[in-house]
Short mmCIF file of C-alpha atoms in Angstrom, two decimals:
data_model
loop_
_atom_site.label_atom_id
_atom_site.label_comp_id
_atom_site.label_asym_id
_atom_site.label_seq_id
_atom_site.Cartn_x
_atom_site.Cartn_y
_atom_site.Cartn_z
CA MET A 1 35.70 -14.57 -13.14
CA SER A 2 32.87 -16.96 -12.34
CA SER A 3 29.69 -15.51 -10.91
CA SER A 4 29.01 -16.12 -7.23
CA PRO A 5 26.16 -18.47 -6.28
CA VAL A 6 22.92 -16.52 -6.10
CA VAL A 7 20.14 -17.61 -3.78
CA GLU A 8 16.78 -17.76 -5.55
CA ARG A 9 14.54 -15.26 -3.81
CA ARG A 10 10.87 -14.43 -3.90
CA ALA A 11 9.88 -10.80 -4.41
CA THR A 12 11.13 -9.17 -1.23
CA ARG A 13 12.69 -5.91 -0.18
CA GLY A 14 16.30 -5.48 -1.22
CA GLN A 15 19.26 -5.12 1.12
CA LEU A 16 21.37 -2.01 1.51
CA PHE A 17 25.13 -2.51 1.43
CA ILE A 18 27.57 0.25 2.34
CA VAL A 19 31.16 0.17 1.07
CA SER A 20 33.55 2.71 2.57
CA ALA A 21 37.31 3.19 2.29
CA PRO A 22 39.92 5.95 2.33
CA SER A 23 40.32 7.89 -0.90
CA GLY A 24 42.58 6.01 -3.30
CA THR A 25 41.85 2.54 -1.92
CA GLY A 26 39.92 1.56 -5.06
CA LYS A 27 36.44 1.10 -3.58
CA THR A 28 34.59 2.42 -6.63
CA THR A 29 36.47 0.16 -9.03
CA LEU A 30 35.80 -2.84 -6.79
CA VAL A 31 32.08 -2.16 -6.61
CA GLU A 32 31.83 -1.54 -10.36
CA ARG A 33 33.36 -4.99 -10.90
CA LEU A 34 31.12 -6.50 -8.23
CA VAL A 35 27.82 -5.37 -9.74
CA GLN A 36 28.91 -6.76 -13.12
CA CYS A 37 29.31 -10.20 -11.51
CA VAL A 38 26.29 -10.36 -9.20
CA PRO A 39 22.73 -10.30 -10.62
CA GLY A 40 20.21 -8.16 -8.78
CA LEU A 41 22.84 -5.87 -7.29
CA ARG A 42 22.90 -2.18 -8.15
CA MET A 43 25.46 0.49 -7.44
CA SER A 44 23.84 3.71 -6.28
CA ARG A 45 24.67 6.73 -8.44
CA SER A 46 25.54 9.74 -6.29
CA TYR A 47 24.78 13.39 -6.89
CA THR A 48 27.76 15.72 -6.84
CA SER A 49 28.42 19.42 -7.11
CA ARG A 50 31.85 18.95 -8.68
CA PRO A 51 32.41 19.27 -12.45
CA ALA A 52 32.65 16.10 -14.51
CA ARG A 53 36.17 14.85 -15.13
CA VAL A 54 37.43 13.79 -18.53
CA GLY A 55 35.57 10.66 -19.61
CA GLU A 56 32.80 10.95 -17.02
CA GLN A 57 29.17 11.09 -18.15
CA ASP A 58 26.23 12.73 -16.42
CA GLY A 59 23.70 10.12 -15.35
CA VAL A 60 26.25 7.34 -15.73
CA ASP A 61 29.15 8.05 -13.39
CA TYR A 62 27.38 10.66 -11.25
CA ASN A 63 24.41 12.98 -11.38
CA PHE A 64 26.28 16.25 -11.87
CA ILE A 65 24.36 19.22 -10.49
CA THR A 66 25.11 22.80 -9.50
CA ARG A 67 26.06 23.75 -5.96
CA GLU A 68 22.83 25.75 -5.76
CA ARG A 69 20.68 22.73 -6.63
CA PHE A 70 22.65 20.56 -4.22
CA ASP A 71 22.03 23.07 -1.41
CA MET A 72 18.33 23.07 -2.28
CA MET A 73 18.17 19.26 -2.10
CA VAL A 74 19.87 19.38 1.31
CA ARG A 75 17.33 21.91 2.60
CA GLU A 76 14.45 19.78 1.32
CA GLY A 77 15.81 16.64 2.97
CA GLN A 78 16.16 14.75 -0.30
CA PHE A 79 19.45 13.05 0.61
CA LEU A 80 19.82 9.81 2.51
CA GLU A 81 23.32 11.06 3.27
CA TRP A 82 25.61 13.77 2.01
CA ALA A 83 29.10 15.02 2.73
CA ASP A 84 31.69 17.62 1.81
CA VAL A 85 34.60 15.58 0.44
CA PHE A 86 37.72 17.66 -0.17
CA GLY A 87 35.66 20.70 -1.10
CA ASN A 88 33.09 18.95 -3.29
CA TYR A 89 29.63 17.85 -2.20
CA TYR A 90 28.38 14.28 -2.73
CA GLY A 91 24.99 12.88 -1.77
CA THR A 92 22.74 9.83 -2.11
CA SER A 93 19.12 10.39 -3.10
CA ALA A 94 16.74 8.85 -0.54
CA ALA A 95 13.99 8.47 -3.15
CA ASP A 96 16.22 6.77 -5.72
CA THR A 97 17.53 4.32 -3.13
CA GLU A 98 14.08 3.51 -1.78
CA ALA A 99 12.73 2.84 -5.28
CA LEU A 100 15.44 0.25 -5.95
CA LEU A 101 15.05 -1.47 -2.57
CA ALA A 102 11.25 -1.55 -2.84
CA ARG A 103 11.39 -3.49 -6.09
CA GLY A 104 13.68 -6.09 -4.55
CA GLU A 105 17.08 -5.01 -5.81
CA ASP A 106 20.08 -5.02 -3.51
CA VAL A 107 21.85 -1.64 -3.51
CA VAL A 108 25.47 -0.73 -2.81
CA LEU A 109 26.30 2.75 -1.56
CA VAL A 110 29.92 3.73 -2.13
CA ILE A 111 30.27 6.41 0.51
CA ASP A 112 32.80 7.67 3.04
CA VAL A 113 32.62 7.15 6.79
CA GLN A 114 30.72 10.43 7.27
CA GLY A 115 27.96 9.26 4.98
CA ALA A 116 27.87 5.81 6.54
CA ARG A 117 27.34 7.35 9.97
CA GLN A 118 24.45 9.42 8.63
CA VAL A 119 22.72 6.37 7.15
CA ARG A 120 23.16 4.34 10.34
CA SER A 121 21.85 7.24 12.44
CA ARG A 122 18.55 7.01 10.56
CA GLY A 123 18.03 3.51 11.92
CA ILE A 124 18.17 1.98 8.44
CA GLU A 125 19.27 -1.65 8.31
CA THR A 126 22.56 -1.85 6.43
CA ILE A 127 25.43 -4.25 5.79
CA GLY A 128 28.70 -2.35 6.08
CA ILE A 129 31.93 -3.33 4.35
CA PHE A 130 35.14 -1.41 4.99
CA VAL A 131 37.86 -1.70 2.37
CA LEU A 132 41.44 -1.33 3.57
CA PRO A 133 44.58 -0.81 1.48
CA PRO A 134 47.41 -3.28 2.20
CA SER A 135 49.28 -0.54 4.10
CA ALA A 136 49.67 3.22 4.46
CA ALA A 137 52.65 3.08 2.12
CA ALA A 138 50.62 1.23 -0.53
CA LEU A 139 47.87 3.85 -0.31
CA GLU A 140 50.36 6.69 -0.72
CA GLN A 141 51.84 4.94 -3.76
CA ARG A 142 48.38 4.60 -5.32
CA LEU A 143 47.54 8.24 -4.69
CA ARG A 144 50.78 9.39 -6.27
CA GLY A 145 50.28 7.01 -9.19
CA ARG A 146 46.98 8.67 -10.09
CA SER A 147 48.91 11.84 -11.04
CA LYS A 148 45.91 14.10 -10.61
CA ASP A 149 46.48 15.54 -7.14
CA SER A 150 48.94 18.13 -5.90
CA GLU A 151 51.38 17.30 -3.12
CA GLU A 152 49.20 19.24 -0.69
CA GLN A 153 46.11 17.29 -1.75
CA ILE A 154 47.92 13.96 -1.39
CA ARG A 155 49.07 14.86 2.10
CA ARG A 156 45.56 15.91 3.04
CA ARG A 157 44.07 12.66 1.72
CA LEU A 158 46.61 10.63 3.70
CA GLN A 159 45.85 12.61 6.84
CA VAL A 160 42.11 11.99 6.42
CA ALA A 161 42.78 8.31 5.67
CA SER A 162 44.65 7.87 8.95
CA ALA A 163 41.47 8.92 10.80
CA GLU A 164 39.06 7.00 8.56
CA VAL A 165 40.75 3.61 8.98
CA ASP A 166 40.00 3.78 12.72
CA GLU A 167 36.30 3.50 11.81
CA TYR A 168 36.63 -0.03 10.42
CA SER A 169 35.12 -1.63 13.54
CA GLN A 170 31.80 0.14 12.87
CA TYR A 171 31.31 -2.12 9.84
CA GLU A 172 30.24 -5.77 9.65
CA TYR A 173 32.99 -6.83 7.23
CA VAL A 174 36.54 -5.83 6.28
CA VAL A 175 38.06 -6.52 2.85
CA VAL A 176 41.71 -5.79 2.03
CA ASN A 177 42.19 -4.60 -1.55
CA ASP A 178 45.59 -6.17 -2.10
CA GLU A 179 44.70 -7.60 -5.53
CA ILE A 180 41.57 -6.49 -7.32
CA GLU A 181 40.20 -9.84 -8.52
CA ALA A 182 40.72 -11.43 -5.11
CA ALA A 183 39.07 -8.46 -3.39
CA VAL A 184 36.06 -8.62 -5.72
CA GLY A 185 35.77 -12.32 -4.93
CA ARG A 186 35.64 -11.51 -1.21
CA LEU A 187 32.90 -8.97 -1.81
CA GLN A 188 30.93 -11.54 -3.85
CA ALA A 189 31.21 -13.99 -0.96
CA ILE A 190 29.81 -11.39 1.46
CA VAL A 191 26.81 -10.62 -0.76
CA GLY A 192 26.15 -14.33 -1.25
CA ALA A 193 26.32 -15.01 2.49
CA GLU A 194 23.95 -12.14 3.31
CA ARG A 195 21.46 -13.33 0.72
CA ALA A 196 21.52 -16.83 2.22
CA ARG A 197 20.67 -15.77 5.78
CA VAL A 198 17.65 -17.63 7.18
CA ARG A 199 15.68 -14.43 7.70
CA ARG A 200 16.06 -13.69 3.98
CA VAL A 201 15.16 -17.13 2.61
CA ARG A 202 12.81 -18.48 5.28
CA GLU A 203 9.72 -18.42 3.03
CA ASP A 204 11.48 -20.31 0.25
CA ALA A 205 13.03 -22.75 2.71
CA GLU A 206 9.66 -23.45 4.36
CA ALA A 207 8.12 -24.13 0.94
CA ILE A 208 10.82 -26.73 0.21
CA ILE A 209 10.55 -28.28 3.66
CA GLY A 210 6.80 -28.55 3.15
CA THR A 211 7.37 -30.94 0.25
CA PHE A 212 8.94 -33.40 2.69
CA HIS A 213 5.82 -33.52 4.85
CA SER A 214 3.02 -33.40 2.31
#
C-alpha cells in the first residue's frame, strides 16, 4: 500500500484521534496497519488489568498491570479515560498521551464509546472516527470466527454492539470495515485531511505566500 500524502509541518502540538467500534469490528488491526503507513502517527498503548493472551507482550501490546495497581491509578487520576470492558479494566495514561502530543506526534486512542465520552467530557480537542462492521450478521460471523468466546460472551458482545452503534453520530467520521485495505485507506485519507486543515498549516502557508510578495 502506498503511503498517504503527509503535510510538512513545523514543530507543533500533535492531534488526538479517537477510533471506536463494537468488539470484533477490527478497529485495533486497522489502527495497527494505519500507524505503519503514516509517519508521525502513534497508537496509544493502553493499561489493562487482564492477563496477557498467548503471543501478547507487556509494553508492546498493552501495559499489563494488576487490578490493585489499576485501582490505585484510578484513585490518583492518572487515566485520561478508563472503562470496565466485559469484566476487564482498560485505561489510557494521561501523562503518556500528553508527552506524545507535546512533542508534535499525532496519537490514536483505540477506545470504546465509554472512553470516548470521558475524553470529550474533559474538553480535550479530538477527532473521532467510528468504525462500523458491514452489518450485524457480519459482526456475529467475525465474533464466532475468533473461536475464543463462549456463546454467552458472544451474545453479550452483540447486545453491547447494538447499543454502541447508535453512538456513531457523536464522531466526526465513519469508516465501514468491509475490506481491511480499503478501510485503512479511508483512515489514511482522514488523517491526511486533518493535517491539511488551514489552522494546522497556516504558519507554513503564510511563509510560502510571503515568497510571492517579497
